[in-house]
């Protein structure tokens, strides 16, 4: 342990203990979402299941709710509902990661956890695009999943292919066919987004074996890539910066046809989420299904989160199961474990208002146009004739600067599911064919819910 790590291991728990009472008193603290104990959260990292325990790491800045130098926080669960806070596992305490232990992923093999991540360095000179920045591929190992045994730098910027900017980051690793692969997001020197594919026989020595890109206009930087096979189809997931979309940045996937190691074609880019707050998702398999968490936030957004004034900001989405649709698109549905949060069902008649607690689930089978209003200021509307969906805030304070998002469905809306926590809504349409996620900030206490156009079922949600 070096001196910086020693001091950080002392200062982070101290900061958490000092700020926790103020943070815990905030009525907008979530009840069943992963959130930082204090400070700032962003990308989910290192998702995996070891034995009966799920491990979720995330980007964490405990000293400033508006962000700062990042480290890896760590929570564990056996049921995807109750999450236990573990000590911070990765600190920015080496010369190769001294400006942040940035995003990455995990591989568990032979009793050891391998954490691949980006070591960020910002130099005082340069434009911080093609000069003045270093993004290193780093590796940390752990035998107990709680403390780090070794840390090393595997690749520097100079080891990446020619023609790239300084922006190469966010390794996602997996094992396949007796080999190891990882993908990293990249920005070329002339401002095109792409994904680099690396291969290894030992997890220590990596060589570049392919580059994934497309002529589609999908931005200058592809962050947080994830490449996986699902039911025989490959998908490349990424969060492009610089593409035209409603949010500051996009987040979605390409179906990949062919061989990611050789000849391939990327299909049409699909957005994963059409709401205000969704970015940098990561998926993993628990041996039965592919699950995904996303950051319920958006970098560089014009809107804000009032929780920052209470000493904390952001959360992750609920775990979502990914499945393949007949047209090779992805469906996202809340993990089945979340049904255990349900209390006694309550009927919500069409065109009537029901007051419920701040945490609830709503389900409906609409046969035409509908309009859902939550907390008298968040409106989800659907027009059957045009198949258009709109999510808009009519109360500016409720959305804290969020205004409107919209989309057009491929098929008529015949299924609506909403998960509401104290300060978020996740909306699933047509079995997860379209999803909208947003933070919102209602007044403390019960929330009025009204659905015009169709009946619905409401469940209060609570951790028992």
mmCIF file of C-alpha atoms in Angstrom, residues 115-464:
data_model
loop_
_atom_site.group_PDB
_atom_site.id
_atom_site.type_symbol
_atom_site.label_atom_id
_atom_site.label_comp_id
_atom_site.label_asym_id
_atom_site.label_seq_id
_atom_site.Cartn_x
_atom_site.Cartn_y
_atom_site.Cartn_z
ATOM 1 C CA UNK A 115 -10.574 -5.722 -13.133
ATOM 2 C CA UNK A 116 -9.650 -4.008 -16.394
ATOM 3 C CA UNK A 117 -10.038 -0.238 -16.320
ATOM 4 C CA UNK A 118 -8.870 3.056 -17.769
ATOM 5 C CA UNK A 119 -6.102 4.933 -15.986
ATOM 6 C CA UNK A 120 -6.711 8.592 -16.740
ATOM 7 C CA UNK A 121 -3.957 11.216 -16.842
ATOM 8 C CA UNK A 122 -4.529 14.875 -17.720
ATOM 9 C CA UNK A 123 -1.368 16.803 -18.526
ATOM 10 C CA UNK A 124 -1.137 20.583 -18.057
ATOM 11 C CA UNK A 125 -0.404 21.293 -21.734
ATOM 12 C CA UNK A 126 -2.247 20.363 -24.937
ATOM 13 C CA UNK A 127 -5.766 20.416 -26.341
ATOM 14 C CA UNK A 128 -6.710 17.269 -24.355
ATOM 15 C CA UNK A 129 -7.934 15.641 -27.561
ATOM 16 C CA UNK A 130 -4.855 14.815 -29.607
ATOM 17 C CA UNK A 131 -2.347 15.985 -27.011
ATOM 18 C CA UNK A 132 -2.168 16.488 -23.271
ATOM 19 C CA UNK A 133 -4.006 13.394 -22.134
ATOM 20 C CA UNK A 134 -3.261 9.718 -21.525
ATOM 21 C CA UNK A 135 -5.747 6.867 -21.256
ATOM 22 C CA UNK A 136 -3.985 3.702 -20.105
ATOM 23 C CA UNK A 137 -5.316 0.158 -20.100
ATOM 24 C CA UNK A 138 -4.836 -0.971 -16.501
ATOM 25 C CA UNK A 139 -5.384 -4.199 -14.590
ATOM 26 C CA UNK A 140 -6.122 -4.780 -10.916
ATOM 27 C CA UNK A 141 -6.535 -8.235 -9.383
ATOM 28 C CA UNK A 142 -8.293 -9.369 -6.232
ATOM 29 C CA UNK A 143 -8.663 -12.770 -4.588
ATOM 30 C CA UNK A 144 -11.440 -11.804 -2.184
ATOM 31 C CA UNK A 145 -13.335 -9.340 -4.384
ATOM 32 C CA UNK A 146 -12.931 -6.670 -1.705
ATOM 33 C CA UNK A 147 -9.260 -5.663 -1.632
ATOM 34 C CA UNK A 148 -6.777 -5.232 -4.476
ATOM 35 C CA UNK A 149 -3.706 -7.483 -4.560
ATOM 36 C CA UNK A 150 -1.921 -6.101 -7.638
ATOM 37 C CA UNK A 151 -2.221 -3.152 -10.022
ATOM 38 C CA UNK A 152 -0.363 -2.703 -13.289
ATOM 39 C CA UNK A 153 -0.500 -0.779 -16.550
ATOM 40 C CA UNK A 154 -0.867 -3.050 -19.583
ATOM 41 C CA UNK A 155 -1.062 -0.570 -22.480
ATOM 42 C CA UNK A 156 -0.215 3.117 -22.856
ATOM 43 C CA UNK A 157 -1.569 5.487 -25.514
ATOM 44 C CA UNK A 158 1.564 4.864 -27.589
ATOM 45 C CA UNK A 159 0.632 1.169 -27.767
ATOM 46 C CA UNK A 160 -2.700 1.797 -29.504
ATOM 47 C CA UNK A 161 -3.087 1.806 -33.313
ATOM 48 C CA UNK A 162 -1.948 4.811 -35.330
ATOM 49 C CA UNK A 163 -4.395 7.527 -36.289
ATOM 50 C CA UNK A 164 -6.127 7.833 -32.920
ATOM 51 C CA UNK A 165 -6.592 10.755 -30.585
ATOM 52 C CA UNK A 166 -5.700 10.465 -26.907
ATOM 53 C CA UNK A 167 -9.234 9.235 -26.180
ATOM 54 C CA UNK A 168 -9.174 5.426 -25.908
ATOM 55 C CA UNK A 169 -10.976 4.026 -22.881
ATOM 56 C CA UNK A 170 -13.574 1.869 -21.123
ATOM 57 C CA UNK A 171 -12.357 -1.729 -21.638
ATOM 58 C CA UNK A 172 -15.022 -4.468 -21.669
ATOM 59 C CA UNK A 173 -13.504 -7.940 -21.317
ATOM 60 C CA UNK A 174 -14.745 -11.500 -21.850
ATOM 61 C CA UNK A 175 -13.462 -15.041 -22.440
ATOM 62 C CA UNK A 176 -14.358 -17.001 -25.576
ATOM 63 C CA UNK A 177 -13.037 -20.114 -27.330
ATOM 64 C CA UNK A 178 -10.025 -20.391 -25.045
ATOM 65 C CA UNK A 179 -8.986 -16.790 -25.706
ATOM 66 C CA UNK A 180 -9.639 -13.414 -24.096
ATOM 67 C CA UNK A 181 -11.042 -10.367 -25.815
ATOM 68 C CA UNK A 182 -11.702 -6.799 -24.847
ATOM 69 C CA UNK A 183 -13.149 -3.810 -26.636
ATOM 70 C CA UNK A 184 -12.335 -0.159 -25.996
ATOM 71 C CA UNK A 185 -14.041 2.973 -27.242
ATOM 72 C CA UNK A 186 -11.958 5.366 -29.315
ATOM 73 C CA UNK A 187 -11.880 8.700 -31.092
ATOM 74 C CA UNK A 188 -9.755 8.989 -34.215
ATOM 75 C CA UNK A 189 -7.449 11.949 -34.721
ATOM 76 C CA UNK A 190 -9.882 13.329 -37.309
ATOM 77 C CA UNK A 191 -12.916 12.964 -35.042
ATOM 78 C CA UNK A 192 -14.627 9.652 -35.827
ATOM 79 C CA UNK A 193 -15.931 7.209 -33.244
ATOM 80 C CA UNK A 194 -14.925 3.550 -33.356
ATOM 81 C CA UNK A 195 -14.326 0.499 -31.178
ATOM 82 C CA UNK A 196 -10.994 -1.305 -30.937
ATOM 83 C CA UNK A 197 -10.925 -5.092 -30.480
ATOM 84 C CA UNK A 198 -7.982 -6.651 -28.610
ATOM 85 C CA UNK A 199 -7.085 -10.326 -28.135
ATOM 86 C CA UNK A 200 -4.947 -12.138 -25.536
ATOM 87 C CA UNK A 201 -3.984 -15.642 -24.495
ATOM 88 C CA UNK A 202 -3.122 -14.763 -20.888
ATOM 89 C CA UNK A 203 -5.050 -11.563 -19.952
ATOM 90 C CA UNK A 204 -1.728 -9.726 -19.651
ATOM 91 C CA UNK A 205 -0.429 -9.294 -23.202
ATOM 92 C CA UNK A 206 -2.934 -7.783 -25.632
ATOM 93 C CA UNK A 207 -2.758 -7.156 -29.367
ATOM 94 C CA UNK A 208 -5.123 -5.191 -31.554
ATOM 95 C CA UNK A 209 -6.974 -7.559 -33.884
ATOM 96 C CA UNK A 210 -9.765 -5.448 -35.414
ATOM 97 C CA UNK A 211 -11.552 -2.108 -35.476
ATOM 98 C CA UNK A 212 -15.339 -1.788 -35.533
ATOM 99 C CA UNK A 213 -16.851 1.268 -37.188
ATOM 100 C CA UNK A 214 -19.605 2.333 -39.572
ATOM 101 C CA UNK A 215 -20.269 5.002 -42.210
ATOM 102 C CA UNK A 216 -23.426 5.921 -40.293
ATOM 103 C CA UNK A 217 -23.236 9.405 -38.681
ATOM 104 C CA UNK A 218 -22.707 8.241 -35.111
ATOM 105 C CA UNK A 219 -20.410 10.776 -33.534
ATOM 106 C CA UNK A 220 -16.772 11.511 -32.814
ATOM 107 C CA UNK A 221 -16.256 9.257 -29.758
ATOM 108 C CA UNK A 222 -17.775 5.876 -28.879
ATOM 109 C CA UNK A 223 -17.691 5.545 -25.103
ATOM 110 C CA UNK A 224 -18.347 2.494 -22.926
ATOM 111 C CA UNK A 225 -18.513 -0.233 -25.595
ATOM 112 C CA UNK A 226 -19.986 -3.646 -24.841
ATOM 113 C CA UNK A 227 -19.815 -6.539 -27.309
ATOM 114 C CA UNK A 228 -21.797 -9.704 -26.630
ATOM 115 C CA UNK A 229 -23.728 -12.577 -28.184
ATOM 116 C CA UNK A 230 -27.377 -13.105 -27.293
ATOM 117 C CA UNK A 231 -29.423 -16.005 -28.645
ATOM 118 C CA UNK A 232 -27.069 -16.421 -31.603
ATOM 119 C CA UNK A 233 -26.872 -12.731 -32.518
ATOM 120 C CA UNK A 234 -23.985 -10.375 -31.748
ATOM 121 C CA UNK A 235 -24.526 -6.816 -30.546
ATOM 122 C CA UNK A 236 -22.165 -3.862 -30.209
ATOM 123 C CA UNK A 237 -23.389 -1.446 -27.562
ATOM 124 C CA UNK A 238 -21.877 2.004 -27.159
ATOM 125 C CA UNK A 239 -22.555 5.556 -25.998
ATOM 126 C CA UNK A 240 -21.596 7.834 -28.904
ATOM 127 C CA UNK A 241 -20.668 11.443 -28.325
ATOM 128 C CA UNK A 242 -21.336 13.875 -31.151
ATOM 129 C CA UNK A 243 -24.249 12.118 -32.851
ATOM 130 C CA UNK A 244 -27.495 13.955 -33.500
ATOM 131 C CA UNK A 245 -30.109 13.015 -30.902
ATOM 132 C CA UNK A 246 -32.465 14.570 -28.369
ATOM 133 C CA UNK A 247 -30.065 14.180 -25.455
ATOM 134 C CA UNK A 248 -26.613 15.660 -25.130
ATOM 135 C CA UNK A 249 -25.207 12.247 -26.075
ATOM 136 C CA UNK A 250 -26.680 9.055 -27.459
ATOM 137 C CA UNK A 251 -26.671 5.539 -26.090
ATOM 138 C CA UNK A 252 -27.575 2.435 -28.072
ATOM 139 C CA UNK A 253 -26.434 -0.584 -30.056
ATOM 140 C CA UNK A 254 -25.739 -2.033 -33.480
ATOM 141 C CA UNK A 255 -26.583 -5.622 -34.406
ATOM 142 C CA UNK A 256 -23.276 -7.050 -35.637
ATOM 143 C CA UNK A 257 -23.291 -9.522 -38.523
ATOM 144 C CA UNK A 258 -20.248 -11.598 -39.389
ATOM 145 C CA UNK A 259 -17.127 -12.014 -37.235
ATOM 146 C CA UNK A 260 -16.026 -9.241 -34.882
ATOM 147 C CA UNK A 261 -12.460 -10.539 -35.339
ATOM 148 C CA UNK A 262 -12.594 -10.308 -39.130
ATOM 149 C CA UNK A 263 -15.199 -9.395 -41.729
ATOM 150 C CA UNK A 264 -18.307 -7.842 -40.233
ATOM 151 C CA UNK A 265 -21.188 -5.451 -40.887
ATOM 152 C CA UNK A 266 -22.876 -3.230 -38.332
ATOM 153 C CA UNK A 267 -26.633 -2.942 -38.696
ATOM 154 C CA UNK A 268 -28.752 0.097 -37.961
ATOM 155 C CA UNK A 269 -28.044 1.958 -34.721
ATOM 156 C CA UNK A 270 -30.871 1.681 -32.167
ATOM 157 C CA UNK A 271 -31.273 3.908 -29.129
ATOM 158 C CA UNK A 272 -31.553 1.939 -25.904
ATOM 159 C CA UNK A 273 -33.468 4.628 -24.046
ATOM 160 C CA UNK A 274 -35.482 7.657 -25.178
ATOM 161 C CA UNK A 275 -35.733 9.435 -21.827
ATOM 162 C CA UNK A 276 -33.667 12.200 -20.265
ATOM 163 C CA UNK A 277 -31.363 10.133 -18.067
ATOM 164 C CA UNK A 278 -29.601 7.077 -19.460
ATOM 165 C CA UNK A 279 -25.962 6.549 -20.410
ATOM 166 C CA UNK A 280 -22.988 4.175 -20.284
ATOM 167 C CA UNK A 281 -24.824 0.850 -19.780
ATOM 168 C CA UNK A 282 -22.913 -2.356 -19.160
ATOM 169 C CA UNK A 283 -24.215 -5.915 -19.426
ATOM 170 C CA UNK A 284 -23.127 -9.258 -18.032
ATOM 171 C CA UNK A 285 -24.425 -12.798 -17.810
ATOM 172 C CA UNK A 286 -25.279 -14.442 -14.501
ATOM 173 C CA UNK A 287 -25.233 -17.889 -16.113
ATOM 174 C CA UNK A 288 -28.927 -17.823 -16.990
ATOM 175 C CA UNK A 289 -29.671 -14.458 -18.614
ATOM 176 C CA UNK A 290 -28.002 -11.261 -19.745
ATOM 177 C CA UNK A 291 -28.567 -8.372 -17.348
ATOM 178 C CA UNK A 292 -27.760 -4.720 -17.800
ATOM 179 C CA UNK A 293 -27.370 -1.676 -15.573
ATOM 180 C CA UNK A 294 -27.160 1.876 -16.883
ATOM 181 C CA UNK A 295 -26.246 5.196 -15.367
ATOM 182 C CA UNK A 296 -29.507 7.113 -14.820
ATOM 183 C CA UNK A 297 -27.841 10.376 -15.717
ATOM 184 C CA UNK A 298 -26.444 12.235 -18.713
ATOM 185 C CA UNK A 299 -23.010 13.882 -18.916
ATOM 186 C CA UNK A 300 -22.925 17.592 -19.758
ATOM 187 C CA UNK A 301 -26.724 17.857 -19.605
ATOM 188 C CA UNK A 302 -28.385 21.272 -19.450
ATOM 189 C CA UNK A 303 -30.750 20.105 -16.699
ATOM 190 C CA UNK A 304 -29.792 19.452 -13.099
ATOM 191 C CA UNK A 305 -30.477 17.320 -10.031
ATOM 192 C CA UNK A 306 -31.396 19.207 -6.843
ATOM 193 C CA UNK A 307 -30.008 16.332 -4.774
ATOM 194 C CA UNK A 308 -26.539 17.796 -5.386
ATOM 195 C CA UNK A 309 -27.438 20.479 -2.853
ATOM 196 C CA UNK A 310 -28.009 17.659 -0.358
ATOM 197 C CA UNK A 311 -24.571 16.169 -0.950
ATOM 198 C CA UNK A 312 -25.234 13.426 -3.518
ATOM 199 C CA UNK A 313 -26.100 12.963 -7.184
ATOM 200 C CA UNK A 314 -27.205 10.220 -9.588
ATOM 201 C CA UNK A 315 -28.087 6.522 -9.393
ATOM 202 C CA UNK A 316 -28.059 3.418 -11.565
ATOM 203 C CA UNK A 317 -31.123 1.999 -13.289
ATOM 204 C CA UNK A 318 -32.808 -1.133 -12.036
ATOM 205 C CA UNK A 319 -31.259 -4.300 -13.458
ATOM 206 C CA UNK A 320 -32.805 -5.014 -16.852
ATOM 207 C CA UNK A 321 -32.902 -8.342 -18.641
ATOM 208 C CA UNK A 322 -31.975 -8.212 -22.320
ATOM 209 C CA UNK A 323 -33.641 -10.498 -24.851
ATOM 210 C CA UNK A 324 -33.472 -10.736 -28.627
ATOM 211 C CA UNK A 325 -36.538 -9.812 -30.675
ATOM 212 C CA UNK A 326 -37.445 -11.444 -33.988
ATOM 213 C CA UNK A 327 -36.060 -8.460 -35.937
ATOM 214 C CA UNK A 328 -32.729 -8.590 -34.036
ATOM 215 C CA UNK A 329 -33.611 -5.575 -31.911
ATOM 216 C CA UNK A 330 -33.136 -5.787 -28.139
ATOM 217 C CA UNK A 331 -35.920 -5.899 -25.573
ATOM 218 C CA UNK A 332 -35.304 -4.581 -22.044
ATOM 219 C CA UNK A 333 -37.467 -5.644 -19.119
ATOM 220 C CA UNK A 334 -37.016 -5.185 -15.362
ATOM 221 C CA UNK A 335 -35.360 -8.192 -13.739
ATOM 222 C CA UNK A 336 -37.999 -10.607 -12.415
ATOM 223 C CA UNK A 337 -36.669 -10.228 -8.870
ATOM 224 C CA UNK A 338 -38.182 -6.735 -8.707
ATOM 225 C CA UNK A 339 -41.678 -8.239 -8.501
ATOM 226 C CA UNK A 340 -40.846 -9.151 -4.906
ATOM 227 C CA UNK A 341 -41.114 -5.438 -4.073
ATOM 228 C CA UNK A 342 -44.834 -5.392 -4.856
ATOM 229 C CA UNK A 343 -47.434 -4.834 -2.187
ATOM 230 C CA UNK A 344 -51.165 -5.398 -2.612
ATOM 231 C CA UNK A 345 -52.459 -4.510 -6.074
ATOM 232 C CA UNK A 346 -54.776 -1.522 -6.469
ATOM 233 C CA UNK A 347 -57.048 -0.949 -9.476
ATOM 234 C CA UNK A 348 -56.758 2.374 -11.263
ATOM 235 C CA UNK A 349 -59.867 3.037 -13.343
ATOM 236 C CA UNK A 350 -59.501 5.000 -16.558
ATOM 237 C CA UNK A 351 -59.768 8.771 -16.142
ATOM 238 C CA UNK A 352 -59.533 8.545 -12.358
ATOM 239 C CA UNK A 353 -56.801 9.742 -9.987
ATOM 240 C CA UNK A 354 -55.243 7.462 -7.392
ATOM 241 C CA UNK A 355 -52.830 8.661 -4.713
ATOM 242 C CA UNK A 356 -49.994 6.250 -3.953
ATOM 243 C CA UNK A 357 -46.696 6.273 -2.115
ATOM 244 C CA UNK A 358 -43.647 7.630 -3.957
ATOM 245 C CA UNK A 359 -42.489 4.113 -4.916
ATOM 246 C CA UNK A 360 -44.910 2.241 -7.158
ATOM 247 C CA UNK A 361 -45.346 0.111 -10.259
ATOM 248 C CA UNK A 362 -48.047 0.657 -12.871
ATOM 249 C CA UNK A 363 -49.071 -1.806 -15.578
ATOM 250 C CA UNK A 364 -51.678 -1.397 -18.308
ATOM 251 C CA UNK A 365 -52.744 -2.960 -21.608
ATOM 252 C CA UNK A 366 -53.863 0.041 -23.654
ATOM 253 C CA UNK A 367 -55.995 -0.427 -26.758
ATOM 254 C CA UNK A 368 -55.652 3.122 -28.025
ATOM 255 C CA UNK A 369 -54.392 6.558 -27.103
ATOM 256 C CA UNK A 370 -53.667 7.289 -23.451
ATOM 257 C CA UNK A 371 -52.225 9.939 -21.172
ATOM 258 C CA UNK A 372 -50.476 9.200 -17.870
ATOM 259 C CA UNK A 373 -49.897 12.055 -15.417
ATOM 260 C CA UNK A 374 -47.650 11.576 -12.375
ATOM 261 C CA UNK A 375 -47.290 14.112 -9.559
ATOM 262 C CA UNK A 376 -49.447 16.574 -11.534
ATOM 263 C CA UNK A 377 -46.519 17.645 -13.666
ATOM 264 C CA UNK A 378 -44.959 14.702 -15.532
ATOM 265 C CA UNK A 379 -47.013 13.611 -18.542
ATOM 266 C CA UNK A 380 -46.545 10.508 -20.708
ATOM 267 C CA UNK A 381 -48.870 10.595 -23.710
ATOM 268 C CA UNK A 382 -49.416 8.187 -26.589
ATOM 269 C CA UNK A 383 -51.279 8.906 -29.839
ATOM 270 C CA UNK A 384 -52.619 5.776 -31.506
ATOM 271 C CA UNK A 385 -52.980 7.280 -34.992
ATOM 272 C CA UNK A 386 -49.335 8.335 -35.284
ATOM 273 C CA UNK A 387 -47.892 5.879 -32.703
ATOM 274 C CA UNK A 388 -45.997 8.814 -31.186
ATOM 275 C CA UNK A 389 -45.005 8.892 -27.520
ATOM 276 C CA UNK A 390 -44.186 12.066 -25.612
ATOM 277 C CA UNK A 391 -42.676 12.430 -22.148
ATOM 278 C CA UNK A 392 -42.883 16.024 -20.972
ATOM 279 C CA UNK A 393 -42.709 18.053 -17.794
ATOM 280 C CA UNK A 394 -45.458 20.635 -17.347
ATOM 281 C CA UNK A 395 -44.014 21.577 -13.951
ATOM 282 C CA UNK A 396 -40.517 23.018 -14.379
ATOM 283 C CA UNK A 397 -39.495 22.370 -10.778
ATOM 284 C CA UNK A 398 -40.554 18.715 -11.013
ATOM 285 C CA UNK A 399 -38.145 18.143 -13.906
ATOM 286 C CA UNK A 400 -35.391 20.480 -12.701
ATOM 287 C CA UNK A 401 -34.831 21.715 -16.248
ATOM 288 C CA UNK A 402 -36.022 18.648 -18.166
ATOM 289 C CA UNK A 403 -38.646 19.501 -20.780
ATOM 290 C CA UNK A 404 -39.712 16.941 -23.406
ATOM 291 C CA UNK A 405 -38.621 13.756 -25.161
ATOM 292 C CA UNK A 406 -40.531 11.935 -27.888
ATOM 293 C CA UNK A 407 -40.362 8.869 -30.127
ATOM 294 C CA UNK A 408 -42.411 6.920 -32.651
ATOM 295 C CA UNK A 409 -43.157 3.262 -31.933
ATOM 296 C CA UNK A 410 -42.705 0.561 -34.565
ATOM 297 C CA UNK A 411 -45.950 -1.092 -33.457
ATOM 298 C CA UNK A 412 -49.077 0.190 -31.654
ATOM 299 C CA UNK A 413 -48.595 0.416 -27.888
ATOM 300 C CA UNK A 414 -50.228 -2.588 -26.245
ATOM 301 C CA UNK A 415 -48.214 -2.806 -23.020
ATOM 302 C CA UNK A 416 -47.210 -0.124 -20.521
ATOM 303 C CA UNK A 417 -45.085 -0.707 -17.412
ATOM 304 C CA UNK A 418 -43.769 2.037 -15.131
ATOM 305 C CA UNK A 419 -41.373 1.658 -12.185
ATOM 306 C CA UNK A 420 -41.301 4.703 -9.904
ATOM 307 C CA UNK A 421 -38.825 5.240 -7.097
ATOM 308 C CA UNK A 422 -38.603 8.315 -4.888
ATOM 309 C CA UNK A 423 -36.996 10.395 -7.653
ATOM 310 C CA UNK A 424 -37.074 8.382 -10.878
ATOM 311 C CA UNK A 425 -39.367 6.808 -13.441
ATOM 312 C CA UNK A 426 -38.458 3.963 -15.796
ATOM 313 C CA UNK A 427 -41.074 3.409 -18.491
ATOM 314 C CA UNK A 428 -41.211 0.212 -20.572
ATOM 315 C CA UNK A 429 -43.427 0.094 -23.673
ATOM 316 C CA UNK A 430 -44.401 -3.031 -25.612
ATOM 317 C CA UNK A 431 -42.430 -5.403 -23.436
ATOM 318 C CA UNK A 432 -39.319 -3.251 -23.469
ATOM 319 C CA UNK A 433 -39.209 -2.544 -27.202
ATOM 320 C CA UNK A 434 -38.968 1.118 -26.191
ATOM 321 C CA UNK A 435 -37.813 2.514 -22.843
ATOM 322 C CA UNK A 436 -37.741 5.995 -21.314
ATOM 323 C CA UNK A 437 -35.862 6.783 -18.097
ATOM 324 C CA UNK A 438 -35.904 10.028 -16.178
ATOM 325 C CA UNK A 439 -35.179 11.535 -12.807
ATOM 326 C CA UNK A 440 -37.910 13.710 -11.312
ATOM 327 C CA UNK A 441 -38.344 15.492 -8.004
ATOM 328 C CA UNK A 442 -41.861 15.443 -6.526
ATOM 329 C CA UNK A 443 -42.804 17.017 -3.219
ATOM 330 C CA UNK A 444 -42.359 14.646 -0.256
ATOM 331 C CA UNK A 445 -45.317 12.382 0.458
ATOM 332 C CA UNK A 446 -47.947 10.541 -1.608
ATOM 333 C CA UNK A 447 -47.988 10.980 -5.390
ATOM 334 C CA UNK A 448 -51.176 11.451 -7.465
ATOM 335 C CA UNK A 449 -51.336 9.182 -10.538
ATOM 336 C CA UNK A 450 -53.933 9.549 -13.306
ATOM 337 C CA UNK A 451 -54.261 7.496 -16.494
ATOM 338 C CA UNK A 452 -56.711 8.702 -19.117
ATOM 339 C CA UNK A 453 -57.800 6.287 -21.810
ATOM 340 C CA UNK A 454 -57.334 2.893 -20.157
ATOM 341 C CA UNK A 455 -57.504 1.033 -16.866
ATOM 342 C CA UNK A 456 -54.351 0.032 -15.009
ATOM 343 C CA UNK A 457 -53.051 -1.854 -11.988
ATOM 344 C CA UNK A 458 -50.932 -0.156 -9.334
ATOM 345 C CA UNK A 459 -48.651 -1.799 -6.791
ATOM 346 C CA UNK A 460 -46.887 0.007 -3.959
ATOM 347 C CA UNK A 461 -43.202 -0.962 -3.953
ATOM 348 C CA UNK A 462 -41.103 -1.412 -0.849
ATOM 349 C CA UNK A 463 -38.141 -3.361 0.446
ATOM 350 C CA UNK A 464 -39.600 -5.596 3.147
#
